[in-house]
């Protein structure tokens, strides 16, 4: 799981914190900085540590600019939260780089380039249990490339608050990830061309369940405007992804620590 998605997990778990707030009366700004340790790519048994930097601006009308998701519009009501946005999809290289997902073990697989991505996300507070759903569709990068097709990813989640007190708050969620055929083929499949250039045998991936897992977030206010958060995310790759020849380890764990300043 990439650092970008780790940040999104923190954001989704914190939707409850603002669930009783309507559109902001003033502009809101936030900056965050931290560090994440995660597998080099989904399915890897190698790990990498990278900095996490970002920010967000929210207008009084709900329009926002977020380094994690992009440009969009969001609404937070008494129980329902919703957002729609356009941004950039994840990427993966076939060599080791300290700031990018990927590994030299994937040499010959080619780079999965970031491309424009459309997303919608919603969460509903049902008596303290948050039902969440996020759909993201990455546009086609190059139809002639093995890794250039458009693809769609869906995450479904159930979350709740486990603790709220003098030591901050602890939130937990279980989730499942799904992808269409092009998503699974792009990230876990191996075409005949890739097989000829790499160490892997050809593998045709079909659409369906990608992984199932859970995440745990502890948030601790430091001051009126500053908060420290830690996240543990655990995912187990399902059969369609887990049987891919590029997967070395089906159980994937990621951790992150982050300070966020809001003003």
PDB file of C-alpha atoms in Angstrom, residues 86-224:
ATOM      1  CA  UNK A  86     -10.022  14.584 -10.224  1.00  0.00           C
ATOM      2  CA  UNK A  87      -6.387  13.865  -9.540  1.00  0.00           C
ATOM      3  CA  UNK A  88      -3.535  11.518 -10.431  1.00  0.00           C
ATOM      4  CA  UNK A  89      -3.420   7.724 -10.120  1.00  0.00           C
ATOM      5  CA  UNK A  90      -0.680   5.718  -8.404  1.00  0.00           C
ATOM      6  CA  UNK A  91       2.429   4.663 -10.307  1.00  0.00           C
ATOM      7  CA  UNK A  92       4.997   1.867 -10.124  1.00  0.00           C
ATOM      8  CA  UNK A  93       8.536   1.583 -11.492  1.00  0.00           C
ATOM      9  CA  UNK A  94      10.517  -1.522 -12.420  1.00  0.00           C
ATOM     10  CA  UNK A  95      13.601  -0.344 -10.534  1.00  0.00           C
ATOM     11  CA  UNK A  96      14.482   0.728  -6.998  1.00  0.00           C
ATOM     12  CA  UNK A  97      13.901   4.397  -6.216  1.00  0.00           C
ATOM     13  CA  UNK A  98      13.725   5.830  -2.717  1.00  0.00           C
ATOM     14  CA  UNK A  99      10.696   8.033  -3.428  1.00  0.00           C
ATOM     15  CA  UNK A 100       8.662   5.795  -5.748  1.00  0.00           C
ATOM     16  CA  UNK A 101       6.910   2.448  -5.482  1.00  0.00           C
ATOM     17  CA  UNK A 102       8.550  -0.334  -7.444  1.00  0.00           C
ATOM     18  CA  UNK A 103      11.502  -2.715  -7.368  1.00  0.00           C
ATOM     19  CA  UNK A 104      14.393  -3.880  -9.534  1.00  0.00           C
ATOM     20  CA  UNK A 105      12.845  -7.336  -9.173  1.00  0.00           C
ATOM     21  CA  UNK A 106      10.198  -6.105 -11.649  1.00  0.00           C
ATOM     22  CA  UNK A 107      12.809  -5.285 -14.310  1.00  0.00           C
ATOM     23  CA  UNK A 108      11.267  -5.828 -17.728  1.00  0.00           C
ATOM     24  CA  UNK A 109       7.693  -5.339 -16.521  1.00  0.00           C
ATOM     25  CA  UNK A 110       7.731  -1.690 -17.548  1.00  0.00           C
ATOM     26  CA  UNK A 111       6.595   1.371 -15.635  1.00  0.00           C
ATOM     27  CA  UNK A 112       2.975   1.912 -14.625  1.00  0.00           C
ATOM     28  CA  UNK A 113       2.711   5.640 -15.212  1.00  0.00           C
ATOM     29  CA  UNK A 114       0.446   7.967 -13.282  1.00  0.00           C
ATOM     30  CA  UNK A 115      -2.454   9.288 -15.315  1.00  0.00           C
ATOM     31  CA  UNK A 116      -5.572  11.461 -14.694  1.00  0.00           C
ATOM     32  CA  UNK A 117      -7.996   9.791 -12.297  1.00  0.00           C
ATOM     33  CA  UNK A 118     -11.635  10.495 -11.425  1.00  0.00           C
ATOM     34  CA  UNK A 119     -12.904   9.604  -7.981  1.00  0.00           C
ATOM     35  CA  UNK A 120     -16.015   9.661  -5.799  1.00  0.00           C
ATOM     36  CA  UNK A 121     -16.096   8.835  -2.107  1.00  0.00           C
ATOM     37  CA  UNK A 122     -18.940   8.637   0.405  1.00  0.00           C
ATOM     38  CA  UNK A 123     -19.331   7.701   4.070  1.00  0.00           C
ATOM     39  CA  UNK A 124     -22.456   7.308   6.200  1.00  0.00           C
ATOM     40  CA  UNK A 125     -22.535   7.275   9.996  1.00  0.00           C
ATOM     41  CA  UNK A 126     -25.009   4.588  11.022  1.00  0.00           C
ATOM     42  CA  UNK A 127     -25.165   4.850  14.808  1.00  0.00           C
ATOM     43  CA  UNK A 128     -21.413   5.064  15.282  1.00  0.00           C
ATOM     44  CA  UNK A 129     -20.505   2.646  12.493  1.00  0.00           C
ATOM     45  CA  UNK A 130     -19.144   4.324   9.368  1.00  0.00           C
ATOM     46  CA  UNK A 131     -20.076   2.701   6.064  1.00  0.00           C
ATOM     47  CA  UNK A 132     -17.678   3.923   3.392  1.00  0.00           C
ATOM     48  CA  UNK A 133     -17.190   3.480  -0.335  1.00  0.00           C
ATOM     49  CA  UNK A 134     -14.644   4.944  -2.755  1.00  0.00           C
ATOM     50  CA  UNK A 135     -14.534   4.460  -6.537  1.00  0.00           C
ATOM     51  CA  UNK A 136     -11.581   5.636  -8.620  1.00  0.00           C
ATOM     52  CA  UNK A 137     -11.234   5.374 -12.405  1.00  0.00           C
ATOM     53  CA  UNK A 138      -7.852   6.028 -14.018  1.00  0.00           C
ATOM     54  CA  UNK A 139      -7.983   7.138 -17.645  1.00  0.00           C
ATOM     55  CA  UNK A 140      -6.129   5.391 -20.445  1.00  0.00           C
ATOM     56  CA  UNK A 141      -2.451   6.329 -20.680  1.00  0.00           C
ATOM     57  CA  UNK A 142      -1.516   4.421 -23.870  1.00  0.00           C
ATOM     58  CA  UNK A 143      -3.669   1.589 -25.215  1.00  0.00           C
ATOM     59  CA  UNK A 144      -0.677   0.053 -27.009  1.00  0.00           C
ATOM     60  CA  UNK A 145       1.339  -0.387 -23.812  1.00  0.00           C
ATOM     61  CA  UNK A 146       1.047  -3.369 -21.454  1.00  0.00           C
ATOM     62  CA  UNK A 147       0.541  -0.983 -18.515  1.00  0.00           C
ATOM     63  CA  UNK A 148      -1.332   1.846 -20.243  1.00  0.00           C
ATOM     64  CA  UNK A 149      -4.995   0.778 -20.123  1.00  0.00           C
ATOM     65  CA  UNK A 150      -7.722   2.533 -18.150  1.00  0.00           C
ATOM     66  CA  UNK A 151      -8.683   0.790 -14.911  1.00  0.00           C
ATOM     67  CA  UNK A 152     -11.169   1.046 -12.042  1.00  0.00           C
ATOM     68  CA  UNK A 153     -10.695   0.414  -8.319  1.00  0.00           C
ATOM     69  CA  UNK A 154     -13.344   0.227  -5.566  1.00  0.00           C
ATOM     70  CA  UNK A 155     -12.869   0.179  -1.796  1.00  0.00           C
ATOM     71  CA  UNK A 156     -15.675  -0.754   0.637  1.00  0.00           C
ATOM     72  CA  UNK A 157     -15.190  -0.259   4.369  1.00  0.00           C
ATOM     73  CA  UNK A 158     -16.805  -0.435   7.814  1.00  0.00           C
ATOM     74  CA  UNK A 159     -15.254   1.716  10.540  1.00  0.00           C
ATOM     75  CA  UNK A 160     -15.900   2.740  14.121  1.00  0.00           C
ATOM     76  CA  UNK A 161     -14.352   4.649  17.014  1.00  0.00           C
ATOM     77  CA  UNK A 162     -12.812   2.360  19.656  1.00  0.00           C
ATOM     78  CA  UNK A 163     -11.632   4.992  22.126  1.00  0.00           C
ATOM     79  CA  UNK A 164     -12.078   8.719  22.780  1.00  0.00           C
ATOM     80  CA  UNK A 165     -10.436  10.316  25.810  1.00  0.00           C
ATOM     81  CA  UNK A 166      -7.456  12.128  27.285  1.00  0.00           C
ATOM     82  CA  UNK A 167      -5.058  10.045  25.192  1.00  0.00           C
ATOM     83  CA  UNK A 168      -6.702  11.038  21.908  1.00  0.00           C
ATOM     84  CA  UNK A 169      -8.840   8.706  19.821  1.00  0.00           C
ATOM     85  CA  UNK A 170      -8.464   5.258  18.278  1.00  0.00           C
ATOM     86  CA  UNK A 171     -10.410   4.346  15.130  1.00  0.00           C
ATOM     87  CA  UNK A 172     -10.557   1.014  13.328  1.00  0.00           C
ATOM     88  CA  UNK A 173     -11.925  -0.154   9.983  1.00  0.00           C
ATOM     89  CA  UNK A 174     -12.177  -3.340   7.970  1.00  0.00           C
ATOM     90  CA  UNK A 175     -12.101  -3.030   4.197  1.00  0.00           C
ATOM     91  CA  UNK A 176     -12.149  -4.868   0.900  1.00  0.00           C
ATOM     92  CA  UNK A 177     -10.641  -3.738  -2.388  1.00  0.00           C
ATOM     93  CA  UNK A 178     -11.946  -4.669  -5.835  1.00  0.00           C
ATOM     94  CA  UNK A 179     -10.740  -3.986  -9.366  1.00  0.00           C
ATOM     95  CA  UNK A 180     -11.897  -4.548 -12.917  1.00  0.00           C
ATOM     96  CA  UNK A 181     -10.010  -6.822 -15.307  1.00  0.00           C
ATOM     97  CA  UNK A 182      -7.726  -4.033 -16.526  1.00  0.00           C
ATOM     98  CA  UNK A 183      -6.833  -3.031 -12.963  1.00  0.00           C
ATOM     99  CA  UNK A 184      -5.828  -6.569 -11.976  1.00  0.00           C
ATOM    100  CA  UNK A 185      -3.977  -7.095 -15.259  1.00  0.00           C
ATOM    101  CA  UNK A 186      -2.093  -3.799 -14.947  1.00  0.00           C
ATOM    102  CA  UNK A 187      -0.949  -4.280 -11.353  1.00  0.00           C
ATOM    103  CA  UNK A 188      -0.744  -8.089 -11.018  1.00  0.00           C
ATOM    104  CA  UNK A 189      -0.876  -9.587 -14.512  1.00  0.00           C
ATOM    105  CA  UNK A 190       2.057 -10.498 -16.772  1.00  0.00           C
ATOM    106  CA  UNK A 191       1.535 -10.255 -20.538  1.00  0.00           C
ATOM    107  CA  UNK A 192       3.483 -12.418 -22.993  1.00  0.00           C
ATOM    108  CA  UNK A 193       5.603  -9.377 -23.846  1.00  0.00           C
ATOM    109  CA  UNK A 194       6.392  -8.708 -20.192  1.00  0.00           C
ATOM    110  CA  UNK A 195       7.156 -12.399 -19.665  1.00  0.00           C
ATOM    111  CA  UNK A 196       9.708 -12.291 -22.500  1.00  0.00           C
ATOM    112  CA  UNK A 197      11.451  -9.263 -20.963  1.00  0.00           C
ATOM    113  CA  UNK A 198      11.285 -10.236 -17.277  1.00  0.00           C
ATOM    114  CA  UNK A 199      11.829 -13.177 -14.921  1.00  0.00           C
ATOM    115  CA  UNK A 200       8.089 -13.930 -14.667  1.00  0.00           C
ATOM    116  CA  UNK A 201       5.888 -16.353 -16.543  1.00  0.00           C
ATOM    117  CA  UNK A 202       2.793 -15.032 -18.298  1.00  0.00           C
ATOM    118  CA  UNK A 203      -0.235 -14.592 -16.039  1.00  0.00           C
ATOM    119  CA  UNK A 204      -3.687 -13.402 -17.064  1.00  0.00           C
ATOM    120  CA  UNK A 205      -5.510 -11.730 -14.190  1.00  0.00           C
ATOM    121  CA  UNK A 206      -9.300 -11.367 -14.147  1.00  0.00           C
ATOM    122  CA  UNK A 207     -11.341  -8.736 -12.334  1.00  0.00           C
ATOM    123  CA  UNK A 208     -12.616  -9.182  -8.799  1.00  0.00           C
ATOM    124  CA  UNK A 209     -11.432  -9.018  -5.197  1.00  0.00           C
ATOM    125  CA  UNK A 210      -7.907  -7.581  -4.803  1.00  0.00           C
ATOM    126  CA  UNK A 211      -7.410  -7.699  -1.034  1.00  0.00           C
ATOM    127  CA  UNK A 212      -9.151  -7.701   2.336  1.00  0.00           C
ATOM    128  CA  UNK A 213      -7.832  -6.171   5.512  1.00  0.00           C
ATOM    129  CA  UNK A 214      -8.068  -3.673   8.315  1.00  0.00           C
ATOM    130  CA  UNK A 215      -6.472  -0.457   9.527  1.00  0.00           C
ATOM    131  CA  UNK A 216      -6.046   1.096  12.935  1.00  0.00           C
ATOM    132  CA  UNK A 217      -5.488   4.811  13.539  1.00  0.00           C
ATOM    133  CA  UNK A 218      -4.471   6.588  16.735  1.00  0.00           C
ATOM    134  CA  UNK A 219      -4.865  10.375  16.681  1.00  0.00           C
ATOM    135  CA  UNK A 220      -3.493  12.578  19.457  1.00  0.00           C
ATOM    136  CA  UNK A 221      -4.120  16.347  19.619  1.00  0.00           C
ATOM    137  CA  UNK A 222      -0.921  18.226  20.454  1.00  0.00           C
ATOM    138  CA  UNK A 223      -2.442  21.709  20.479  1.00  0.00           C
ATOM    139  CA  UNK A 224      -5.522  23.517  19.212  1.00  0.00           C
TER     140      UNK A 224
END
